[in-house]
mmCIF file of C-alpha atoms in Angstrom:
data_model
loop_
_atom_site.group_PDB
_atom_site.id
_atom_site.type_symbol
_atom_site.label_atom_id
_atom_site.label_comp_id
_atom_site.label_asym_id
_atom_site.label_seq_id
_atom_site.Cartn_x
_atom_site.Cartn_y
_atom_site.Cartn_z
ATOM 1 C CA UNK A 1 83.441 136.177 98.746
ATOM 2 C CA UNK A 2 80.182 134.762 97.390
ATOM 3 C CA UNK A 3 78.440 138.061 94.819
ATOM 4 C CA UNK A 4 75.489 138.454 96.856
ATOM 5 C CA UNK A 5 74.999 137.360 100.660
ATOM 6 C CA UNK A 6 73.266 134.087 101.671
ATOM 7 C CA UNK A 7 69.712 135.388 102.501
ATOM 8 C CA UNK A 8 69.036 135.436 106.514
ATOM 9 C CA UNK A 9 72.799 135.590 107.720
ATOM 10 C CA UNK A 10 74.050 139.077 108.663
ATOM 11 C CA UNK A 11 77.293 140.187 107.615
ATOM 12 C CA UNK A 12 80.231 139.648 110.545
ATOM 13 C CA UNK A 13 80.932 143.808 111.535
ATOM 14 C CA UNK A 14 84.742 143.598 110.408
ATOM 15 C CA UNK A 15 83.492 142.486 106.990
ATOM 16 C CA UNK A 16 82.510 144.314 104.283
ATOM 17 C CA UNK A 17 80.366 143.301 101.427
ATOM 18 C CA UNK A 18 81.888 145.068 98.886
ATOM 19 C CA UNK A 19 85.816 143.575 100.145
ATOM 20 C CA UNK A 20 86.489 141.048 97.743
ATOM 21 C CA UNK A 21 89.778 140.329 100.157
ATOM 22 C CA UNK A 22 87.389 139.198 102.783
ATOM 23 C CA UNK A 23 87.265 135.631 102.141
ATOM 24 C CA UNK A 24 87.218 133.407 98.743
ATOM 25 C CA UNK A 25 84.687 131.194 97.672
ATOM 26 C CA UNK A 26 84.989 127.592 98.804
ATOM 27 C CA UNK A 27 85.585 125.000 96.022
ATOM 28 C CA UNK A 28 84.159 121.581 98.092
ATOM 29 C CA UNK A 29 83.534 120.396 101.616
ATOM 30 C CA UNK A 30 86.737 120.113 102.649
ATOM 31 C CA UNK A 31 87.762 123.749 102.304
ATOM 32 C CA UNK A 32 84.752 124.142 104.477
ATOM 33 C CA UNK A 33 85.566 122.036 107.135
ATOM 34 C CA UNK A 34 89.607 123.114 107.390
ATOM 35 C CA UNK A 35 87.757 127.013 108.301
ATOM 36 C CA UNK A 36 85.290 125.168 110.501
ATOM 37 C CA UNK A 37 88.308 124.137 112.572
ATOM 38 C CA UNK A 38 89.076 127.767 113.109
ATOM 39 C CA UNK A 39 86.334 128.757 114.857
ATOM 40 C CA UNK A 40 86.369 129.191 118.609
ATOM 41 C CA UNK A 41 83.166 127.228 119.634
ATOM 42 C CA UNK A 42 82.742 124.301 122.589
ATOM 43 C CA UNK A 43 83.843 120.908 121.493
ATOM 44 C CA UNK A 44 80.648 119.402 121.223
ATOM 45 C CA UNK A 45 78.973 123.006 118.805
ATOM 46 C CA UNK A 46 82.048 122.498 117.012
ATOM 47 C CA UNK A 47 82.100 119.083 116.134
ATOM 48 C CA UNK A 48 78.489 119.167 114.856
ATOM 49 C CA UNK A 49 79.801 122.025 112.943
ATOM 50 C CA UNK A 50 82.154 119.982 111.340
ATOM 51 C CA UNK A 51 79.764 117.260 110.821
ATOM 52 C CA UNK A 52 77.167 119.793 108.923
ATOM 53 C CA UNK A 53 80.250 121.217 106.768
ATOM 54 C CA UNK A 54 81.340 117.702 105.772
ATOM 55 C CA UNK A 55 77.791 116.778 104.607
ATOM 56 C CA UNK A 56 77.092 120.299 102.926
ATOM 57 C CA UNK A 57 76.346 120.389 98.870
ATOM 58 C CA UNK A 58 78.193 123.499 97.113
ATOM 59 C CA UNK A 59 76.089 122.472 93.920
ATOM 60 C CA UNK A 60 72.653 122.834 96.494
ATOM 61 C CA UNK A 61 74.208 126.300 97.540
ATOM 62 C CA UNK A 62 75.861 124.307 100.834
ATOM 63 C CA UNK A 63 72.449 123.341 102.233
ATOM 64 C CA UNK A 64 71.256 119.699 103.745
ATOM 65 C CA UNK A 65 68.752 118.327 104.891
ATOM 66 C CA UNK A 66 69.644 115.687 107.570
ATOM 67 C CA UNK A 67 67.701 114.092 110.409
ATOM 68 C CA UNK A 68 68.433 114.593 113.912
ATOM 69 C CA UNK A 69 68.518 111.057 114.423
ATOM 70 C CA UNK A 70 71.385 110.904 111.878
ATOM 71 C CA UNK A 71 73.324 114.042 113.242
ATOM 72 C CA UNK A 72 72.809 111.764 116.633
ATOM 73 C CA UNK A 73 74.271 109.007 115.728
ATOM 74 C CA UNK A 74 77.214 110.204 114.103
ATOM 75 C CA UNK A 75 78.077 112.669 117.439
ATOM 76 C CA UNK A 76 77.376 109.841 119.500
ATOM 77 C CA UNK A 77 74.937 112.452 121.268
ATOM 78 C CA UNK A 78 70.997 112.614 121.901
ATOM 79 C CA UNK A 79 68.763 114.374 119.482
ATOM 80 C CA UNK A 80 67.445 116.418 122.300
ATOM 81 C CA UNK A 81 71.487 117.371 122.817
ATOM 82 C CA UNK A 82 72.274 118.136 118.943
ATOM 83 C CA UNK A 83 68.610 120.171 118.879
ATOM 84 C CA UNK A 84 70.159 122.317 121.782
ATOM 85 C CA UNK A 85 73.784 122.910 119.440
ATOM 86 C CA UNK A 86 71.340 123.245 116.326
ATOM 87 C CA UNK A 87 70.199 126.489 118.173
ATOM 88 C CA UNK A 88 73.219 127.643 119.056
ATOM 89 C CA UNK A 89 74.805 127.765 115.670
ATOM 90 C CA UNK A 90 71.873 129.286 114.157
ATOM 91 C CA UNK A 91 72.160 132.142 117.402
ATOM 92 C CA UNK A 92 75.716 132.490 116.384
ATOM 93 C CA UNK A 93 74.935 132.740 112.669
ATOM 94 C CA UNK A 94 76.582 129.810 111.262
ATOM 95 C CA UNK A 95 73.638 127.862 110.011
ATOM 96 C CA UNK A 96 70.172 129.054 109.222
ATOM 97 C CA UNK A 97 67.524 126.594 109.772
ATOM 98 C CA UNK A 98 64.806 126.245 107.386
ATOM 99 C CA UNK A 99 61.173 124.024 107.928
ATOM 100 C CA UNK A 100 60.400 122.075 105.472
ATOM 101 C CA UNK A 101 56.838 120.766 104.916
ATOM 102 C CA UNK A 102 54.994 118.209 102.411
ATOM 103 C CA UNK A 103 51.057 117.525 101.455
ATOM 104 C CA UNK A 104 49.758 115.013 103.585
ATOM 105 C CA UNK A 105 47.925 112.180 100.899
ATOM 106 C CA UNK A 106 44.419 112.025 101.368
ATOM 107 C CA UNK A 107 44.098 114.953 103.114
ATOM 108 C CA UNK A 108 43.769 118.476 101.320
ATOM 109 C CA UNK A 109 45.202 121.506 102.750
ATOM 110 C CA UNK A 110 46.833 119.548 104.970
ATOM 111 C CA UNK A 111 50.927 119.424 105.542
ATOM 112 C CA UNK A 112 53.518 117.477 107.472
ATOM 113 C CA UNK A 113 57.310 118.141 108.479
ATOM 114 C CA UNK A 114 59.999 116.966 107.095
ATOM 115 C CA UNK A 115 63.790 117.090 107.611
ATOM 116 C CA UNK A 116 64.807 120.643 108.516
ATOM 117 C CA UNK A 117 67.078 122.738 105.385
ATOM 118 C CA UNK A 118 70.454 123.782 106.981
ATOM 119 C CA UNK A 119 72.288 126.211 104.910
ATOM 120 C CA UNK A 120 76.065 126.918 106.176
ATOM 121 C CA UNK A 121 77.412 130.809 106.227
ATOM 122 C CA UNK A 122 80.103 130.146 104.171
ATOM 123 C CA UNK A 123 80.844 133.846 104.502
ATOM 124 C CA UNK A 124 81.212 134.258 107.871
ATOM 125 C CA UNK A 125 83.423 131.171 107.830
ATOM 126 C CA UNK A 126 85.680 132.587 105.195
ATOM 127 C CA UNK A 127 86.077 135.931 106.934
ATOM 128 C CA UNK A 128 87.071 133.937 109.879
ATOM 129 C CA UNK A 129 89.649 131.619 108.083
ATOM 130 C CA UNK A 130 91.026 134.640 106.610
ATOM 131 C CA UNK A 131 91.122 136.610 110.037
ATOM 132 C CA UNK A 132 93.193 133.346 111.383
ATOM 133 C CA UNK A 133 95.266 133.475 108.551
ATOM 134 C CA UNK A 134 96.463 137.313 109.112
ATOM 135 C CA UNK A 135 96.928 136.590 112.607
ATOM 136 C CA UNK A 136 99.390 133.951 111.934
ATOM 137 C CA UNK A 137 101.356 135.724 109.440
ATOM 138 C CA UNK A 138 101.423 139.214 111.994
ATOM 139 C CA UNK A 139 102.763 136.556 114.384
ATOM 140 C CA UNK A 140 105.413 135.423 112.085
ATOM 141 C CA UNK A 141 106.695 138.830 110.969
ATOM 142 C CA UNK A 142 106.981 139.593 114.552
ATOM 143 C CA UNK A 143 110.086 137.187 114.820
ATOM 144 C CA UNK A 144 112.105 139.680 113.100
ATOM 145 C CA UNK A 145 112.405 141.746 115.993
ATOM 146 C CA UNK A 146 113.535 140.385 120.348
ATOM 147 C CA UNK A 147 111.578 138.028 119.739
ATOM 148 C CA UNK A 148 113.455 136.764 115.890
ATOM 149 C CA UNK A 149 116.803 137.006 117.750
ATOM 150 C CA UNK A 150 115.543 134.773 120.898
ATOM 151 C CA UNK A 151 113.932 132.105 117.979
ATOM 152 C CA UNK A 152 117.786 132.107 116.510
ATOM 153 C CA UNK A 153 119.430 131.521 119.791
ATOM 154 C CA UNK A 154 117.288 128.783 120.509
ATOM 155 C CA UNK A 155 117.585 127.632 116.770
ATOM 156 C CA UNK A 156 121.655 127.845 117.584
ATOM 157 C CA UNK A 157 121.227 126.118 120.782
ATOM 158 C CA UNK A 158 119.456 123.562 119.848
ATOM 159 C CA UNK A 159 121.890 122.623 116.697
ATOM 160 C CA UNK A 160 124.621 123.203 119.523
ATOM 161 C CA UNK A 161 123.126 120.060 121.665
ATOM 162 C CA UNK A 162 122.326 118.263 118.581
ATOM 163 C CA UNK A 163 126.007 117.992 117.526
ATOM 164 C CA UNK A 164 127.134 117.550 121.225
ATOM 165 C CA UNK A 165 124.843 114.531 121.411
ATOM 166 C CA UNK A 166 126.334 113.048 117.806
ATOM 167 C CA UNK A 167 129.715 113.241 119.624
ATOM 168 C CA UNK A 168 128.446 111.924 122.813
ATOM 169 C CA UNK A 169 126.882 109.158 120.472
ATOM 170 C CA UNK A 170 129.805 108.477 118.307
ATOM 171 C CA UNK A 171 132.263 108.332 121.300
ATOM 172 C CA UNK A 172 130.411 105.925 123.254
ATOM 173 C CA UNK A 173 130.179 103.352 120.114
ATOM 174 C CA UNK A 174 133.859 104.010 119.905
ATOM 175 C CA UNK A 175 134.050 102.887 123.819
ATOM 176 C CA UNK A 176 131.904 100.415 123.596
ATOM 177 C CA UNK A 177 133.966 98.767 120.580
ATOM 178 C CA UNK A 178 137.421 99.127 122.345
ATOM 179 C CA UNK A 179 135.784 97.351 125.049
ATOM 180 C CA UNK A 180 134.336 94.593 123.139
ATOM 181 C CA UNK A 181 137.704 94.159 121.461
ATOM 182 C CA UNK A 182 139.366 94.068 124.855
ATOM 183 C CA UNK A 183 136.936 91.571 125.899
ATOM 184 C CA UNK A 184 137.972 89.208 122.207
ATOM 185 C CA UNK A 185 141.488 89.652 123.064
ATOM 186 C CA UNK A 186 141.337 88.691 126.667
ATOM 187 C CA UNK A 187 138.876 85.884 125.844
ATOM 188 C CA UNK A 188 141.743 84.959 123.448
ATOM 189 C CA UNK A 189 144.606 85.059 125.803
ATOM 190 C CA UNK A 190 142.758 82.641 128.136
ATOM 191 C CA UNK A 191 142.351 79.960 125.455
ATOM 192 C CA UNK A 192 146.274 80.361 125.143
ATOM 193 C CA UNK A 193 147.041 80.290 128.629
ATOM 194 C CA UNK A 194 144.653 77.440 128.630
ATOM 195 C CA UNK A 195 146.487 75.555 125.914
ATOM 196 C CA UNK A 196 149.849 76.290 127.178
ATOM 197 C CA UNK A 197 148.652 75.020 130.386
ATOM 198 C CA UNK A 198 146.989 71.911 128.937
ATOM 199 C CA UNK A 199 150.394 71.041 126.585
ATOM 200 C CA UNK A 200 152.587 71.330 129.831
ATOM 201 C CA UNK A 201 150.489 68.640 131.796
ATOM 202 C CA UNK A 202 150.347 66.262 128.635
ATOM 203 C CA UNK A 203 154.396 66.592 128.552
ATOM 204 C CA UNK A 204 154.782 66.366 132.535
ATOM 205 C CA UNK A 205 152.597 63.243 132.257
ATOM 206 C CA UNK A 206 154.388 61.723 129.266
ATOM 207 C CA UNK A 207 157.815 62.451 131.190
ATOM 208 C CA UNK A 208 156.555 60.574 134.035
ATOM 209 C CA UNK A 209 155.422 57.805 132.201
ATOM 210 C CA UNK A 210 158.749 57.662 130.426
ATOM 211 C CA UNK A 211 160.802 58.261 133.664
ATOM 212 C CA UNK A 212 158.638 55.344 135.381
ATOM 213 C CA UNK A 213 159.130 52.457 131.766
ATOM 214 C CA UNK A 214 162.915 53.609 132.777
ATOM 215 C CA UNK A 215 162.635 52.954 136.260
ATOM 216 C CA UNK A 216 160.777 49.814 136.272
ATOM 217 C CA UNK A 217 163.747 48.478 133.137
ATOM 218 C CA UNK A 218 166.287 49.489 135.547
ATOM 219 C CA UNK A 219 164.861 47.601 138.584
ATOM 220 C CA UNK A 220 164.130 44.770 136.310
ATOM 221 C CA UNK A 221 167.983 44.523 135.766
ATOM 222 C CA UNK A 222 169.181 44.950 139.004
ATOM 223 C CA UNK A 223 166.899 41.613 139.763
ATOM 224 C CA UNK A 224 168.141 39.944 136.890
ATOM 225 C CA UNK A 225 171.469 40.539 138.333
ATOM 226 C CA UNK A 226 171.015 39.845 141.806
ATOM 227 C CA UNK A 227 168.807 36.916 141.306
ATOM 228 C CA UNK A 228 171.189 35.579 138.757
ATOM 229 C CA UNK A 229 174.159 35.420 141.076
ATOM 230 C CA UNK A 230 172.182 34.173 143.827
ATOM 231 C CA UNK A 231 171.133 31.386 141.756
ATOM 232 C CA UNK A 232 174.966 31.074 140.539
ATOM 233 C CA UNK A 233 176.151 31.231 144.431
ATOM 234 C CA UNK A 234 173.501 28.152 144.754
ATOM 235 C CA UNK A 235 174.464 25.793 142.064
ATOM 236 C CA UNK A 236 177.989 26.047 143.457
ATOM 237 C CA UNK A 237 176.763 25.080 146.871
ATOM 238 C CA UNK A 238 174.913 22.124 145.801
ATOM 239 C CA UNK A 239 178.320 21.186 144.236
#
C-alpha cells in the first residue's frame, strides 16, 4: 500500500491505512489494468477504466491528462457519453478529476482550460485485487471438503471416459484396417479369378483353332482320296 493516501480519495471501509497486507504498490500499467479487470462496474465504466489505467504514469504519481476527444475515439463512444462515465468513476472513487487552467497571452489575469488531471486510486484498486484474490483461494480450500470429493469423482470420471474413448478410438482403426485389408485381398482374388478366367478362354480358343487346322487337314484328305479315285475310275472309262 502506497505510505500516505492519494489526496481526495477516501479509504474503502474494509481497509485500513495502517494494513500493509491491504494491497502492494503497483510496479507499471499493466499491474493496474489486470486489478481494473476485477472490478464489478458496467461494460462501458469499465472499459474506460481500463483505458485510463493503460495510459496512467507511475513516475507522474498515475495521473493523465487526456482529452475527451481522445478517450472518444479510442471507446468508440461520444464525448458527451465518456463525460457521463468520467462522473461516475470519480462518484465511485476511482479517479479524481482535477481542472487544469493556463494564462491566456495578451490578456492579464485572465485563464483558459485545459485537459482535465485524472489521478487513478491505486489503493482502492489494490484492496480490491487483493479482496478477489482471497476469495479465490477461500473457494479453493473449500474443495477439500463435499465439495473436494465431488471435484475427484468428476476428475475420475472424466479420466474414466477419456480412456474408454482411446479404446473406442483404437478399436475402430483396428476395424477399419481389417476391413481395408479385406477389401486388398478381395480386390486381389478378383484379378485371379479374372486371370484364370482370361487363360481358360485363350486355351479354349487355341483348342478350337487347333481342333478346326485338324479338321479342315482331315477333310482335305478325304477329297484327295475321293477325288483321286474318281479321277482313276475316269481314265479307265475313257479306256
Amino acid at each position: 500500500m502506497l505510505d500516505a493516501p492519494i489526496m481526495g480519495f477516501k479509504q474503502p471501509k474494509q481497509a485500513k491505512a495502517t494494513d500493509k497486507k491491504v494491497a502492494s504498490p503497483f510496479k507499471h500499467s499493466d499491474q493496474l489494468v489486470a486489478a481494473a479487470q476485477k472490478t464489478d462496474l458496467s461494460i462501458p465504466v469499465k472499459a474506460l477504466l481500463l483505458e485510463i489505467c493503460s495510459r496512467a504514469n507511475k513516475s507522474r504519481g498515475w495521473t493523465l491528462f487526456p482529452s475527451l476527444k481522445s478517450l472518444a475515439d479510442a471507446m468508440g463512444r461520444t464525448t458527451r457519453s465518456v463525460r457521463t462515465y468520467l462522473r461516475e468513476l470519480e462518484k465511485l472513487g476511482y479517479i479524481k478529476t482535477t481542472a487544469q487552467y493556463k494564462n491566456r497571452t495578451g490578456y492579464d489575469n485572465e485563464r483558459s482550460q485545459v485537459a482535465n488531471l485524472y489521478t487513478v486510486n491505486v489503493a482502492k484498486l489494490a484492496y480490491l485485487a487483493k479482496v478477489v484474490a482471497n476469495k479465490v483461494v477461500q473457494k479453493l480450500s473449500s474443495f477439500s471438503g463435499g465439495r473436494g470429493k465431488q471435484v475427484s469423482g468428476l476428475k475420475a470420471l472424466l479420466t474414466e471416459r477419456k480412456k474408454e474413448q482411446s479404446s473406442f478410438q483404437s478399436d475402430y482403426k483396428s476395424k477399419s484396417k481389417r476391413a481395408a485389408d479385406q477389401v486388398v485381398e478381395s480386390q486381389h482374388r478378383y484379378r485371379e479369378q479374372q486371370d484364370l478366367e482370361y487363360d481358360m478362354k485363350y486355351d479354349e480358343m487355341a483348342a478350337n483353332k487347333v481342333s478346326r487346322r485338324e479338321g479342315l487337314s482331315l477333310v482335305s484328305g478325304l477329297k484327295a482320296k475321293l477325288f483321286g479315285t474318281n479321277s482313276a475310275n475316269n481314265q479307265r472309262s475313257k479306256r
